mmCIF file of C-alpha atoms in Angstrom:
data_model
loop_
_atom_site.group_PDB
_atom_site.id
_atom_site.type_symbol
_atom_site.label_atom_id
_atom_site.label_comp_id
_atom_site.label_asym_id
_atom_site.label_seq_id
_atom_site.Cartn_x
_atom_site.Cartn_y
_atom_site.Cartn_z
ATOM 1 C CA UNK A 1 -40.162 46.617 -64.624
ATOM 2 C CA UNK A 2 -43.444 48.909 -64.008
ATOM 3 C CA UNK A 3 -45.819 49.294 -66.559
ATOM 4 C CA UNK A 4 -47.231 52.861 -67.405
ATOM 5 C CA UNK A 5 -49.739 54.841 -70.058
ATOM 6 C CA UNK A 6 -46.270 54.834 -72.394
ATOM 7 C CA UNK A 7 -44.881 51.690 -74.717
ATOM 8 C CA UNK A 8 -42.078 51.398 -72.795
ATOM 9 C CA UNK A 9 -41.559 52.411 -68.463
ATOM 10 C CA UNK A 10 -38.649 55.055 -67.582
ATOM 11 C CA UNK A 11 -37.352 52.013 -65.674
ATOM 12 C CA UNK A 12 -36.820 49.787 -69.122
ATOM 13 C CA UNK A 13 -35.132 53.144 -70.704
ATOM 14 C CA UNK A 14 -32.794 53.360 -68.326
ATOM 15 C CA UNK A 15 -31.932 49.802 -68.330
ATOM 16 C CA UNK A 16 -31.300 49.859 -72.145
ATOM 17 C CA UNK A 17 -29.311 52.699 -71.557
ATOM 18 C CA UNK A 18 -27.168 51.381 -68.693
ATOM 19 C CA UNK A 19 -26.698 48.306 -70.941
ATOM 20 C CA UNK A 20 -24.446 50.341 -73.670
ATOM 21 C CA UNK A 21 -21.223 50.967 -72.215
ATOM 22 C CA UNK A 22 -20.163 53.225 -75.038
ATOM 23 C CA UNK A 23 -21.663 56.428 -76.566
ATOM 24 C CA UNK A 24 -21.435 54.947 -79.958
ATOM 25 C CA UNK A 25 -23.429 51.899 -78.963
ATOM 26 C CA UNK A 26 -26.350 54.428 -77.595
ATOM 27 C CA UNK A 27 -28.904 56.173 -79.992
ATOM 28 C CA UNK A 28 -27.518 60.181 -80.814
ATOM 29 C CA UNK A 29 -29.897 61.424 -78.183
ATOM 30 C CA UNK A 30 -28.841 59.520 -75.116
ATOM 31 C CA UNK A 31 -25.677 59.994 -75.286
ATOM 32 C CA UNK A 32 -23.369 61.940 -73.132
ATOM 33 C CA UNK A 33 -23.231 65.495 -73.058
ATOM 34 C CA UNK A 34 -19.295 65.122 -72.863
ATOM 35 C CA UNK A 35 -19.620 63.415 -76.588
ATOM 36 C CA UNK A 36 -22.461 64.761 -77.662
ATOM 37 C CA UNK A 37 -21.333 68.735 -76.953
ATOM 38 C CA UNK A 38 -17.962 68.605 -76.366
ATOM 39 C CA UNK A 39 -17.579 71.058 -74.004
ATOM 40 C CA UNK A 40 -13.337 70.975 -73.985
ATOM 41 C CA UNK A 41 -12.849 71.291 -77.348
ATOM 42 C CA UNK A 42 -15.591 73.605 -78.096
ATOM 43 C CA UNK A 43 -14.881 77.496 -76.661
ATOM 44 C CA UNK A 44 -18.191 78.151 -75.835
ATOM 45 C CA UNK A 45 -19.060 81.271 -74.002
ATOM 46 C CA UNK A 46 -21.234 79.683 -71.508
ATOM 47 C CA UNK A 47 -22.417 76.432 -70.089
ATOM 48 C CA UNK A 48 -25.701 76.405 -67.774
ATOM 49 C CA UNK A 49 -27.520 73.927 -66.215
ATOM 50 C CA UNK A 50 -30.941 73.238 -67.543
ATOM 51 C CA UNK A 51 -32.665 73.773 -64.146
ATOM 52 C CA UNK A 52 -31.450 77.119 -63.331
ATOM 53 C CA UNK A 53 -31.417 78.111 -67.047
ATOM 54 C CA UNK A 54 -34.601 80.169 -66.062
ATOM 55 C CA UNK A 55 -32.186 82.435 -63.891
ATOM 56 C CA UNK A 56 -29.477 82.430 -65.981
ATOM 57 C CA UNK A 57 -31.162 83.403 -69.310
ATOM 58 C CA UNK A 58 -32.058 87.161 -68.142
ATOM 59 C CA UNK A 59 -27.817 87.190 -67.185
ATOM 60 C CA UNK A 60 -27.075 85.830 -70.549
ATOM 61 C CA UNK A 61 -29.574 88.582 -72.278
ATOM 62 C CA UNK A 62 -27.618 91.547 -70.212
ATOM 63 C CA UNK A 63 -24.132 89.983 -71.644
ATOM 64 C CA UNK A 64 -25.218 89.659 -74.923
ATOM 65 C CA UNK A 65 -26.342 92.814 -75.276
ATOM 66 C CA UNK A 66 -24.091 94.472 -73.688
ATOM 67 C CA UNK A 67 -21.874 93.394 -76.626
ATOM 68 C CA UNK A 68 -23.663 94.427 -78.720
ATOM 69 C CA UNK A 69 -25.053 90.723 -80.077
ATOM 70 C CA UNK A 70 -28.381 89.730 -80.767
ATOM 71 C CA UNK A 71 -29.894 92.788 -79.912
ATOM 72 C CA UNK A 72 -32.949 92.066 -81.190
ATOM 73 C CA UNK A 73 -33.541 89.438 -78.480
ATOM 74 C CA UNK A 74 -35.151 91.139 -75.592
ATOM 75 C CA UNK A 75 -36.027 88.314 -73.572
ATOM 76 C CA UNK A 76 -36.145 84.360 -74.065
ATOM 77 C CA UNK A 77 -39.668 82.821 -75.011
ATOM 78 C CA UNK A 78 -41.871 81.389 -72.310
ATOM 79 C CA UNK A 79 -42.667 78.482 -74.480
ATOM 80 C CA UNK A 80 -41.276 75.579 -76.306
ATOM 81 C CA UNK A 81 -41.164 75.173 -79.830
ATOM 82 C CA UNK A 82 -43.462 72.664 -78.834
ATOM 83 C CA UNK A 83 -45.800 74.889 -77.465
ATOM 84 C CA UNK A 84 -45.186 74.044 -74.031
ATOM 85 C CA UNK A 85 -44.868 76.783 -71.106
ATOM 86 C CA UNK A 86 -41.131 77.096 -69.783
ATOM 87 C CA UNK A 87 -41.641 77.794 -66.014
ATOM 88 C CA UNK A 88 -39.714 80.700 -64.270
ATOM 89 C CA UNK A 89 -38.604 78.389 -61.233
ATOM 90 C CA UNK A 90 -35.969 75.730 -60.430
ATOM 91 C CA UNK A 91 -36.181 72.150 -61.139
ATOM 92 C CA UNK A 92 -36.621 71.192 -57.115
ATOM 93 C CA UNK A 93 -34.420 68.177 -57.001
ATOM 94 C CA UNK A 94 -37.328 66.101 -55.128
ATOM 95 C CA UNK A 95 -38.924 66.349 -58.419
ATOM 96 C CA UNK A 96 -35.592 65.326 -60.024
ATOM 97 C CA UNK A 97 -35.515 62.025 -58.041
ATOM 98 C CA UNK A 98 -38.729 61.087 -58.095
ATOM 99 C CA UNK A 99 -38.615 58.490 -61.358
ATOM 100 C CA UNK A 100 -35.026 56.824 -59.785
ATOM 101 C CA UNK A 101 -37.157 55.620 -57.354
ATOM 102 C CA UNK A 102 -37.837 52.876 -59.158
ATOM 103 C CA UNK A 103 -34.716 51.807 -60.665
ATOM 104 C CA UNK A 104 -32.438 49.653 -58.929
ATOM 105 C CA UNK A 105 -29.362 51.066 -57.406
ATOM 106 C CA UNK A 106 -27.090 48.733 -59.386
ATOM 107 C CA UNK A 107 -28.539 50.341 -62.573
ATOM 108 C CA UNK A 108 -28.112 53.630 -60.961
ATOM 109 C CA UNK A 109 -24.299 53.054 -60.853
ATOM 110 C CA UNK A 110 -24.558 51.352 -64.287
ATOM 111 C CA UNK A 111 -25.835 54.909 -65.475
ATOM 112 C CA UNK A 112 -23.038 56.804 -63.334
ATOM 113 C CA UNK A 113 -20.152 55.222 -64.724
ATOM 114 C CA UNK A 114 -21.163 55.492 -68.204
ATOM 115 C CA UNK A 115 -22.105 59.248 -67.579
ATOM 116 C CA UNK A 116 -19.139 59.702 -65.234
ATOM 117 C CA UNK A 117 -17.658 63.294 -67.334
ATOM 118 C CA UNK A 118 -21.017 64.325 -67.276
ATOM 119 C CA UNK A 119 -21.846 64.135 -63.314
ATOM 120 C CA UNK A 120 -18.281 66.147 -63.326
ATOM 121 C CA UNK A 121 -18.859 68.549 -65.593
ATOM 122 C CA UNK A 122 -21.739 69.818 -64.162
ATOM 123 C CA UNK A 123 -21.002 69.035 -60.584
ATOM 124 C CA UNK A 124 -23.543 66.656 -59.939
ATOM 125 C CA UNK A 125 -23.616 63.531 -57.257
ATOM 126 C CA UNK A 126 -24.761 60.258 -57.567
ATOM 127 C CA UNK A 127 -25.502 60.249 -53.655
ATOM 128 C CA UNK A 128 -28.952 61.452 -54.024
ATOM 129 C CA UNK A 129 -29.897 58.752 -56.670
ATOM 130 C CA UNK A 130 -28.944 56.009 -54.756
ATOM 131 C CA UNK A 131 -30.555 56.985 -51.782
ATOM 132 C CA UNK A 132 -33.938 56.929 -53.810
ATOM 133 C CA UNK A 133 -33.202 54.079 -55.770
ATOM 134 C CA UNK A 134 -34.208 50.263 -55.039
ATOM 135 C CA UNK A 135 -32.353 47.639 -53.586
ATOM 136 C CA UNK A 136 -32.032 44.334 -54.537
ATOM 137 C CA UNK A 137 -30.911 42.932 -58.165
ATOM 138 C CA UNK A 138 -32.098 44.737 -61.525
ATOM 139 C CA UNK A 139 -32.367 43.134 -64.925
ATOM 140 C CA UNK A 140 -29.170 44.547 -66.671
ATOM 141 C CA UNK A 141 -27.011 41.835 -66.554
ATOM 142 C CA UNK A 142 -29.980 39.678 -68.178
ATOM 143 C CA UNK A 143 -30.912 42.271 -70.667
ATOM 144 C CA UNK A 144 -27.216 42.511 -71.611
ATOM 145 C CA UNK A 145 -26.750 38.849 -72.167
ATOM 146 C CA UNK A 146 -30.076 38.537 -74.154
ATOM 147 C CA UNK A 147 -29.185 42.171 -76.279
ATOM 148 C CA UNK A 148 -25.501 40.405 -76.993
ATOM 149 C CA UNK A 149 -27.583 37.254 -78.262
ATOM 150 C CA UNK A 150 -29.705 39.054 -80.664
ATOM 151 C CA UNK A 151 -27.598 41.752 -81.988
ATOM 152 C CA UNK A 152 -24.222 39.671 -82.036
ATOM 153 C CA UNK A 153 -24.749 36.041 -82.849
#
């Protein structure tokens, strides 16, 4: 694993991650959108993707108020609760795959078959990871036997 300015690397996160096989193993926030939202038992109106939101929030504005709901929104806020600025452009999918480049490709997989509904939902392939991502052996199966140890014994 890389080492970085933060506590732990993006490529130990995704390890821990690709260790749980089940969302209820996996802290509320990593786990699947399929578990986590629902999206078949839930009716919900609409379901965007979060890189094309900034398109897709002026469509949802002209719907809404077309109905006659929320009219008092005019326009969606160009920053975060946070305070950070919400760019008007997509999320180029370069920039997308840039961390995976340092996470094995078995890991990779690890992370697609535990996130399988969500790749289908939302029409996404695993091809472009793994052509970014590193070959050779990753730490999961080691990690998994040591987190087993620890949390199990």
């Amino acid at each position: 694993m890389s080492t970085s300015k933060y506590e732990y690397s993006f490529e130990a996160f995704v390890e821990l991650v690709a260790l749980t096989d089940f969302d209820g193993q996996r802290d509320r926030h990593w786990t699947s959108i399929h578990t986590y939202c629902n999206p078949c038992a839930i009716p919900y109106d609409f379901i965007i993707k979060q890189e094309y939101g900034y398109k897709e929030n002026d469509y949802l504005l002209q719907v809404y108020d077309q109905k006659g709901e929320f009219s008092n929104l005019k326009s969606i806020p160009k920053k975060s609760q946070w305070g950070h600025q919400i760019e008007e452009k997509p999320i180029e999918i370069e920039d997308m795959l840039e961390p995976w480049k340092e996470i094995s490709k078995n890991t990779i997989k690890q992370i697609y078959k535990t996130f399988y509904l969500d790749f289908v939902y939302f029409d996404y392939s695993i091809d472009e990871f793994l052509a970014v991502g590193k070959e050779g052996e990753n730490n999961s199966e080691n990690m998994r036997s040591l987190f087993m140890f620890i949390f199990f014994r």
